[in-house]
Tab-separated table of C-alpha atoms in Angstrom:
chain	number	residue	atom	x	y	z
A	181	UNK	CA	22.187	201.203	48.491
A	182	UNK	CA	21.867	204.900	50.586
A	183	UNK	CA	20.792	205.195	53.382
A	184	UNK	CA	17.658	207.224	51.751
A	185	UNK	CA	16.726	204.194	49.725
A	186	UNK	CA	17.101	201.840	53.194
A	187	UNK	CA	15.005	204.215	55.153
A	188	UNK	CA	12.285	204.046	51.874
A	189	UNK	CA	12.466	200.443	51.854
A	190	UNK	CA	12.102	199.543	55.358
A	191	UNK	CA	8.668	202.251	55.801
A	192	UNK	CA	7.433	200.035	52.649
A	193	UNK	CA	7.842	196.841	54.929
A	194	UNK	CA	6.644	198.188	57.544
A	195	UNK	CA	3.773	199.409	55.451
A	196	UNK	CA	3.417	195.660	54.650
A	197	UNK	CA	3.016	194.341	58.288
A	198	UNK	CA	0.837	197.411	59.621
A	199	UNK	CA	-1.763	195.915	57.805
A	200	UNK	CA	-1.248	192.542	57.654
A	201	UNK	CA	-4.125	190.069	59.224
A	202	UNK	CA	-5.197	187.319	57.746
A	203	UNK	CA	-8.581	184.966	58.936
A	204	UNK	CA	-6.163	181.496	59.681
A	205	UNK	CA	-5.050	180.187	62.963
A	206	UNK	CA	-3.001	182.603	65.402
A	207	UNK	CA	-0.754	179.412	64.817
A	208	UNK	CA	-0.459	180.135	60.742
A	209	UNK	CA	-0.398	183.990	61.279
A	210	UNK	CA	2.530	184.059	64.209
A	211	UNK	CA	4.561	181.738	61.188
A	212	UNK	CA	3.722	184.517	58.649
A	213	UNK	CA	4.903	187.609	60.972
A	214	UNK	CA	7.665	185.687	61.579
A	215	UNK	CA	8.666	185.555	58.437
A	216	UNK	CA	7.452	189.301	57.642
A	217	UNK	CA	9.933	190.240	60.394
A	218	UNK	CA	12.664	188.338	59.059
A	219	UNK	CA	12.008	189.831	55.547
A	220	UNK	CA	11.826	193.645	57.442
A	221	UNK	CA	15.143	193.251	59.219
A	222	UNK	CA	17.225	191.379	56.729
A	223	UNK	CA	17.486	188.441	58.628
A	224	UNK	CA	17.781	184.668	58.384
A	225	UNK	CA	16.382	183.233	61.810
A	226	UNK	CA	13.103	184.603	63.494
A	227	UNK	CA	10.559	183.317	66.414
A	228	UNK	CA	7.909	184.503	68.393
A	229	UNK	CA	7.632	183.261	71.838
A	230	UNK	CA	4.520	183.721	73.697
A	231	UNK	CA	4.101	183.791	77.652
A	232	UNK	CA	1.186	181.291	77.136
A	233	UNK	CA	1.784	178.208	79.452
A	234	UNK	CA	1.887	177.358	83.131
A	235	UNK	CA	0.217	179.133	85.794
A	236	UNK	CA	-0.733	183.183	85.483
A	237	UNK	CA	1.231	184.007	88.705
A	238	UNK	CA	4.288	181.972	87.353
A	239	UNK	CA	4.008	181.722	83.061
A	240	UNK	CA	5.982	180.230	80.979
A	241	UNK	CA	6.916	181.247	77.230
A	242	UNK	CA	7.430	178.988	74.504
A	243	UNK	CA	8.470	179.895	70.439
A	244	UNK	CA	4.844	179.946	68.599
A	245	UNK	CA	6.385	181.364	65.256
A	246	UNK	CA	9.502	180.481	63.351
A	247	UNK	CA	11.261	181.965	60.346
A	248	UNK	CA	14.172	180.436	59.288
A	249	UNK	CA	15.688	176.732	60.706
A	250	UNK	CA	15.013	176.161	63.986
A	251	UNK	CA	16.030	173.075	66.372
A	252	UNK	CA	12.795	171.180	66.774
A	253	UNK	CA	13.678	170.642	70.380
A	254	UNK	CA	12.986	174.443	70.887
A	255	UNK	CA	9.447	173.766	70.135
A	256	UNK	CA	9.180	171.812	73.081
A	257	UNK	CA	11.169	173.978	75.282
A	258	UNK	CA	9.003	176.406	77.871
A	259	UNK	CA	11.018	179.310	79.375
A	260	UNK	CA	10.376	181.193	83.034
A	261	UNK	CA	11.066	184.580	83.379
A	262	UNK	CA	14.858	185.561	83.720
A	263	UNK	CA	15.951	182.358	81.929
A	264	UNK	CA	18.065	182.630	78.852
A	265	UNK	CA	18.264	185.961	76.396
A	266	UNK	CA	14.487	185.203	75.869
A	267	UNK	CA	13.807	185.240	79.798
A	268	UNK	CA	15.738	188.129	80.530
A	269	UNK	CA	14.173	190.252	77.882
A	270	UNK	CA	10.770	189.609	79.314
A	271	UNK	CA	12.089	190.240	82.760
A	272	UNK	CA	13.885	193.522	82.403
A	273	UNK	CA	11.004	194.713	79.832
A	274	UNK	CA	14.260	196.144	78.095
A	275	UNK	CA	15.076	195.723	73.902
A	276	UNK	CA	18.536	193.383	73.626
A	277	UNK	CA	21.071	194.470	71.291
A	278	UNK	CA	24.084	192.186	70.625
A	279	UNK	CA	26.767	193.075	68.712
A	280	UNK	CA	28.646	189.094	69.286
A	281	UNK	CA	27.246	187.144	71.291
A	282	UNK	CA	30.625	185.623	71.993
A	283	UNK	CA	31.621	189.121	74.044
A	284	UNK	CA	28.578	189.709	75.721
A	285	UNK	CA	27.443	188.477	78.908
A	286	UNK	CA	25.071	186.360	77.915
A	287	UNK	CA	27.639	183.988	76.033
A	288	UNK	CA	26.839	180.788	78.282
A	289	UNK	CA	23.267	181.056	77.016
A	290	UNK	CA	23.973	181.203	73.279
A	291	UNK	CA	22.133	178.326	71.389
A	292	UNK	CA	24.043	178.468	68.156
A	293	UNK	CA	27.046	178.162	69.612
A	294	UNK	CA	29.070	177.266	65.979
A	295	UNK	CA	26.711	179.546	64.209
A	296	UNK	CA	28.934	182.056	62.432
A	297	UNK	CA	26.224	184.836	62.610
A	298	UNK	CA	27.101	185.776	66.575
A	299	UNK	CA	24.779	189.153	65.901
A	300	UNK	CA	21.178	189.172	67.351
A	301	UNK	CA	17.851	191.658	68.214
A	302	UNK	CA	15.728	190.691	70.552
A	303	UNK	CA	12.333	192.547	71.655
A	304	UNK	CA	9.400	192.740	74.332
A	305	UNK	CA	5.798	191.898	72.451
A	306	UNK	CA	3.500	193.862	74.618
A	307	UNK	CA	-0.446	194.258	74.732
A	308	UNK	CA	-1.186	197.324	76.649
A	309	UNK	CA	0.865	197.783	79.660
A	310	UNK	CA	1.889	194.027	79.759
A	311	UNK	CA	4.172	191.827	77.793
A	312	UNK	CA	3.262	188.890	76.176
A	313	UNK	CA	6.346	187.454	74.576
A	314	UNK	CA	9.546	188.616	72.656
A	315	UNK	CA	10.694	188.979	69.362
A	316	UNK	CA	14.411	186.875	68.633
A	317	UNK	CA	16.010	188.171	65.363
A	318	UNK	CA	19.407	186.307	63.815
A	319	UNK	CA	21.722	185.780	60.788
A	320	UNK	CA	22.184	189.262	59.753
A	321	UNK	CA	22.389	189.753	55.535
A	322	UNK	CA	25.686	188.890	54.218
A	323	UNK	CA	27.250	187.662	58.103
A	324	UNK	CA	27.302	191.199	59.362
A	325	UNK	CA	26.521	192.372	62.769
A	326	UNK	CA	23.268	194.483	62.824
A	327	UNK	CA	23.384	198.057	63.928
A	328	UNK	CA	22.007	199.476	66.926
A	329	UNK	CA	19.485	201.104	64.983
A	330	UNK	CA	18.162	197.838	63.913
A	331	UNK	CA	16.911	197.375	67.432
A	332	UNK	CA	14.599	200.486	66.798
A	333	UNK	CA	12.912	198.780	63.810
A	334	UNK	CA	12.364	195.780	65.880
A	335	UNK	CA	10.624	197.792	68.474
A	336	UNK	CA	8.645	198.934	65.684
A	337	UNK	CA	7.950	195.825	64.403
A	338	UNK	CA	7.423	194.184	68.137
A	339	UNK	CA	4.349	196.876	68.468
A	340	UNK	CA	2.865	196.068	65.269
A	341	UNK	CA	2.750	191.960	66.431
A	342	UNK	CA	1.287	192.656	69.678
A	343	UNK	CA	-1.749	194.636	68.189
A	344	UNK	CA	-2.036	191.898	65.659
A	345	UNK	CA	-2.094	188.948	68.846
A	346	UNK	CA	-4.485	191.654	69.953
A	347	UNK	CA	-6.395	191.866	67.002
A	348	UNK	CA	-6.914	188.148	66.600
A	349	UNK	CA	-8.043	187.459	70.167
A	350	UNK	CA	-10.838	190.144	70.157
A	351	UNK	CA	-11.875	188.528	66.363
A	352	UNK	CA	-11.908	185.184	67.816
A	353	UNK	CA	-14.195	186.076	70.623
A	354	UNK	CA	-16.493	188.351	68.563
A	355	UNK	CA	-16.931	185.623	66.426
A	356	UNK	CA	-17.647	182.899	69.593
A	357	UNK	CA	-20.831	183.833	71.120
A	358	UNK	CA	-20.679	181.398	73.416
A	359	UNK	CA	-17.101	183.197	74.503
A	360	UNK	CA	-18.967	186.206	74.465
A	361	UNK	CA	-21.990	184.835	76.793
A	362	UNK	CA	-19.041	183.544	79.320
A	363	UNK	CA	-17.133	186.617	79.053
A	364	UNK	CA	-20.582	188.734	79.901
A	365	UNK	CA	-21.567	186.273	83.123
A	366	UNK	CA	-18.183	186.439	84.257
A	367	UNK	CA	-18.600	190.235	84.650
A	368	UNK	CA	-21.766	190.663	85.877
A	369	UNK	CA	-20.615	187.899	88.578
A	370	UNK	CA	-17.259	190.064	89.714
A	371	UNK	CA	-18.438	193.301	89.239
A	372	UNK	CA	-15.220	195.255	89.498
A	373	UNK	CA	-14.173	193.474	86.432
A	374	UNK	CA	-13.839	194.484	82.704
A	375	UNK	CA	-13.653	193.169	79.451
A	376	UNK	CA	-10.701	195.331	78.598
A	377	UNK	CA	-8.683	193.420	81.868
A	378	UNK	CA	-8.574	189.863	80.103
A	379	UNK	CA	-8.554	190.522	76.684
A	380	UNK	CA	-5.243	190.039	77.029
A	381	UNK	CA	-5.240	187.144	79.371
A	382	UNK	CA	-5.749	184.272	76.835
A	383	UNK	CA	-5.512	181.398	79.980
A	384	UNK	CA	-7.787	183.564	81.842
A	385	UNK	CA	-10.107	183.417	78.999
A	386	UNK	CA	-9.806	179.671	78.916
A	387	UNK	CA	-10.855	178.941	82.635
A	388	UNK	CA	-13.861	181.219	82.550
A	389	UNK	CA	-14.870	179.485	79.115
A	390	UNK	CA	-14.102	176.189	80.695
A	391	UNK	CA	-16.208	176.844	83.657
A	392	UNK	CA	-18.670	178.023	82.146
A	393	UNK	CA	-19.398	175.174	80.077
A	394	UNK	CA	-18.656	172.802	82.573
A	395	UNK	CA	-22.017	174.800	84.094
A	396	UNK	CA	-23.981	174.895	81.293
A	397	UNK	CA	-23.514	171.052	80.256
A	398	UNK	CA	-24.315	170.349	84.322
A	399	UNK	CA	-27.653	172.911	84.000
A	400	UNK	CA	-28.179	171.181	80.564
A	401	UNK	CA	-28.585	167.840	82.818
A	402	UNK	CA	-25.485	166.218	81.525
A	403	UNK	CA	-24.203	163.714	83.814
A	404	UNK	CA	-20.191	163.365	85.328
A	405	UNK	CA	-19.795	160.950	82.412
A	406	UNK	CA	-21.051	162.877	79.520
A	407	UNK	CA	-18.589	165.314	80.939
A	408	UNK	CA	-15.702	163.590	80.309
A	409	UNK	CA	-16.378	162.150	77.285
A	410	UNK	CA	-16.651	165.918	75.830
A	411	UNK	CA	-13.307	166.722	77.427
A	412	UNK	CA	-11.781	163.351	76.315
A	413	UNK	CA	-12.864	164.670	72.246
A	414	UNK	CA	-11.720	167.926	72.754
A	415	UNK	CA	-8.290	166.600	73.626
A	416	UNK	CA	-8.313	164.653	70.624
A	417	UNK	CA	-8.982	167.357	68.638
A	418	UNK	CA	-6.390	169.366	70.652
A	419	UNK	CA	-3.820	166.257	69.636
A	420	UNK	CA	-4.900	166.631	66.128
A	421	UNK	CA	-4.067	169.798	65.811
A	422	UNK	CA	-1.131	169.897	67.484
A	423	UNK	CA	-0.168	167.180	65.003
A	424	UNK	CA	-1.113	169.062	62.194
A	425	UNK	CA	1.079	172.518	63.465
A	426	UNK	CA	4.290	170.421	63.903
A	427	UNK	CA	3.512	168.786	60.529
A	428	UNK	CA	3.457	172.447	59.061
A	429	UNK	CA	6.632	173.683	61.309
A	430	UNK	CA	8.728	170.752	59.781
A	431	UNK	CA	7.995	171.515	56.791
A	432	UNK	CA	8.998	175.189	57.440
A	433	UNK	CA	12.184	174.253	59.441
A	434	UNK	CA	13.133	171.734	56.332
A	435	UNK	CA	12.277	174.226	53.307
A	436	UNK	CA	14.926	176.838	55.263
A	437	UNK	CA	17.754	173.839	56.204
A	438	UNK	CA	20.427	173.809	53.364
A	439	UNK	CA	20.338	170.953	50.886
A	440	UNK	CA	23.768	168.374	50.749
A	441	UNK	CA	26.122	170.110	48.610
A	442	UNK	CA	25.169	173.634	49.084
């Protein structure tokens, strides 16, 4: 293949992911730009992490998307700021191009340590002037080491998942009016605030919800226990899903794992 037909081809996938947005979860969709971006950069291994745990001051990122096998542990595992490639990505803001992991600096923090593909791409998600997440591309076609180029098309491809996050946030709240109702109190109660500050801010967006349901149920004439009992079954459902998304990420993880003999 030239380098004319490459080019071609990777504008057509990009083409592909530019307008890609589907009406699932942000769950399902972070899976499927996972694997877009895999597909786009001719790789075997991609996740999306998301800063979208512990406190706003302080976050923590976890992997919401996978392409590719994946320990299952790193589903569990929540990363600060500065820890790991991951961390360090997110703290410097700065795109991470590795030639071998093995001779770089960040060889004490490789996770596939007897993985023969060494190469990886790694790539702030932003939403406006913040960041989000990052981007983690592995397993170059064929074993090679991708070019530095390649880290171009990620940044490409990085901008393209943040407006989708983006996308699906605004949907999801244009399509809550109840979100919308506690969105519109919450400005008119701090006036110097605007929509357009916590779009973004998906656990900002949960505690004003939160509160103001908790102050519509009370106005409603709900008492302490009805209160909990609604929080208790929102849990479960929260538990249900969960169940449900690991259910679907096992199934990914084991459709990408090698069979015995292969």
């Amino acid at each position: 293949m030239d380098v004319t037909n490459g080019v071609e081809n990777q504008l057509i996938r990009l083409q592909d992911i530019s307008g890609f947005l589907e009406a699932d979860s942000l769950d399902d969709n972070l899976m499927q730009l996972a694997e877009k971006t895999a597909q786009i950069l001719e790789a075997q291994h991609c996740s999306i992490m998301l800063l979208n745990e512990g406190e706003p001051e302080n976050p923590r990122m976890r992997v919401c998307g996978s392409y590719g096998s994946l320990a299952a542990a790193a589903y569990k595992e929540s990363v600060h700021k500065g820890e790991g490639i991951a961390g360090h990505v997110v703290a410097t803001g700065k795109s991470l191009f590795i030639e071998n992991i093995d001779e770089s600096q960040f060889a004490d923090r490789a996770r596939r340590g007897k993985d023969s593909h060494k190469s990886l791409l790694c790539s702030p998600i932003r939403i406006d002037a913040g960041i989000v997440g990052v981007v983690n591309v592995t397993g170059y076609k064929n074993g090679k080491s991708f070019r530095p180029g390649d880290l171009n098309l990620l940044d490409v491809v990085a901008m393209f998942i943040g407006k989708s996050i983006q996308t699906l946030q605004l949907q999801s709240i244009l399509n809550s009016r109840f979100a919308q109702m506690a969105l519109i109190q919450e400005m008119q109660q701090n006036v110097g605030s605007s929509l357009k500050n916590v779009l973004h801010k998906p656990d900002q967006i949960a505690k004003i919800m939160a509160k103001s349901f908790y102050k519509e149920m009370t106005r409603a004439g709900f008492g302490s226990s009805q209160v909990i009992n609604v929080a208790s079954d929102i849990i479960s459902q929260l538990n249900s899903n969960l169940q449900r998304h690991g259910k679907r990420v096992a199934r990914t993880i084991g459709s990408a794992m090698p069979s015995v003999g292969d």
